[in-house]
PDB file of C-alpha atoms in Angstrom:
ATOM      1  CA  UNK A   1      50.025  43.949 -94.346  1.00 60.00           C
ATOM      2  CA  UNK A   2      52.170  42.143 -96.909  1.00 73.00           C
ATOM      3  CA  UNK A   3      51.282  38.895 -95.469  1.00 78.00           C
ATOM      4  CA  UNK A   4      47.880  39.683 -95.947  1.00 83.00           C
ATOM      5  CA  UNK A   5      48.289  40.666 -99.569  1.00 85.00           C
ATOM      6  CA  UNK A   6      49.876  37.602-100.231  1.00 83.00           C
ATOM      7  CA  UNK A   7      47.575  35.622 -98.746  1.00 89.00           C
ATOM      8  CA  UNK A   8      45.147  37.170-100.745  1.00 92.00           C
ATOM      9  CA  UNK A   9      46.697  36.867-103.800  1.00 90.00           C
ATOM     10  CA  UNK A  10      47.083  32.687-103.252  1.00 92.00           C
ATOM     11  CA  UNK A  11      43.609  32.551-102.711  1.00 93.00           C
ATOM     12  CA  UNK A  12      42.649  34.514-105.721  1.00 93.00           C
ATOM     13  CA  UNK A  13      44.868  31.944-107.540  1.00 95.00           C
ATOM     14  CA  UNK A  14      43.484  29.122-106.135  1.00 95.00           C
ATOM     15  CA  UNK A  15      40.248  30.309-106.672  1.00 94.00           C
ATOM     16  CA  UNK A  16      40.937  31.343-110.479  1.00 94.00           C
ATOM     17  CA  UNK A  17      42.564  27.573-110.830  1.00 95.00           C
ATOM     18  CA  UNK A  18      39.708  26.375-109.694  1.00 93.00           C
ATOM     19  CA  UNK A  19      37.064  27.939-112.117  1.00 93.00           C
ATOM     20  CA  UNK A  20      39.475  26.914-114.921  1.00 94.00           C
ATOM     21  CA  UNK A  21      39.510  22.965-113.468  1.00 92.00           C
ATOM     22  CA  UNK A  22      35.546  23.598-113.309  1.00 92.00           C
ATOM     23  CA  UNK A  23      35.215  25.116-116.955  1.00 90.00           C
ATOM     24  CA  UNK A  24      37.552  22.149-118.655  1.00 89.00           C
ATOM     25  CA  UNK A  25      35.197  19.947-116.799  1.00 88.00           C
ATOM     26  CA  UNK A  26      31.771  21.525-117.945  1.00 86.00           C
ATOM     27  CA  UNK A  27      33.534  21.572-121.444  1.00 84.00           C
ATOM     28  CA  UNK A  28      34.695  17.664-121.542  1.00 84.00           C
ATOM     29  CA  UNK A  29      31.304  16.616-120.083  1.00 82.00           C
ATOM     30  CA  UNK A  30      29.367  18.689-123.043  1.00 80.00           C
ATOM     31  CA  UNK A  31      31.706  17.058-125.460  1.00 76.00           C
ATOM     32  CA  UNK A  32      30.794  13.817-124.101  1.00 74.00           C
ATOM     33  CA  UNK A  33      27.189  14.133-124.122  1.00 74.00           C
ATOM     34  CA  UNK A  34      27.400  15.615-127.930  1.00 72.00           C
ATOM     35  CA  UNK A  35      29.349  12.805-128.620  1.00 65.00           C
ATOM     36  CA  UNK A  36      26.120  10.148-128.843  1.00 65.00           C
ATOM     37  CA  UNK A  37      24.440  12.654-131.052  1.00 59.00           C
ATOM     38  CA  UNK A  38      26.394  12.609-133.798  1.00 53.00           C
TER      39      UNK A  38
END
């Protein structure tokens, strides 16, 4: 059981690392597509 739970819990970080690499990427490629606008 506590392998398990630590298994888990690694793939809930990687998976939480993960949204955060996606969200800084969704937020650099909006900056860079406001940046001809302005």
């Amino acid at each position: 059981m506590k392998t398990k739970s630590i298994q888990s819990i690694g793939i809930i970080k990687k998976i939480n690392s993960g949204i955060r690499n996606f969200s800084n990427v969704i937020k650099t490629q909006v900056l860079f597509y406001d940046l001809p606008k302005y």
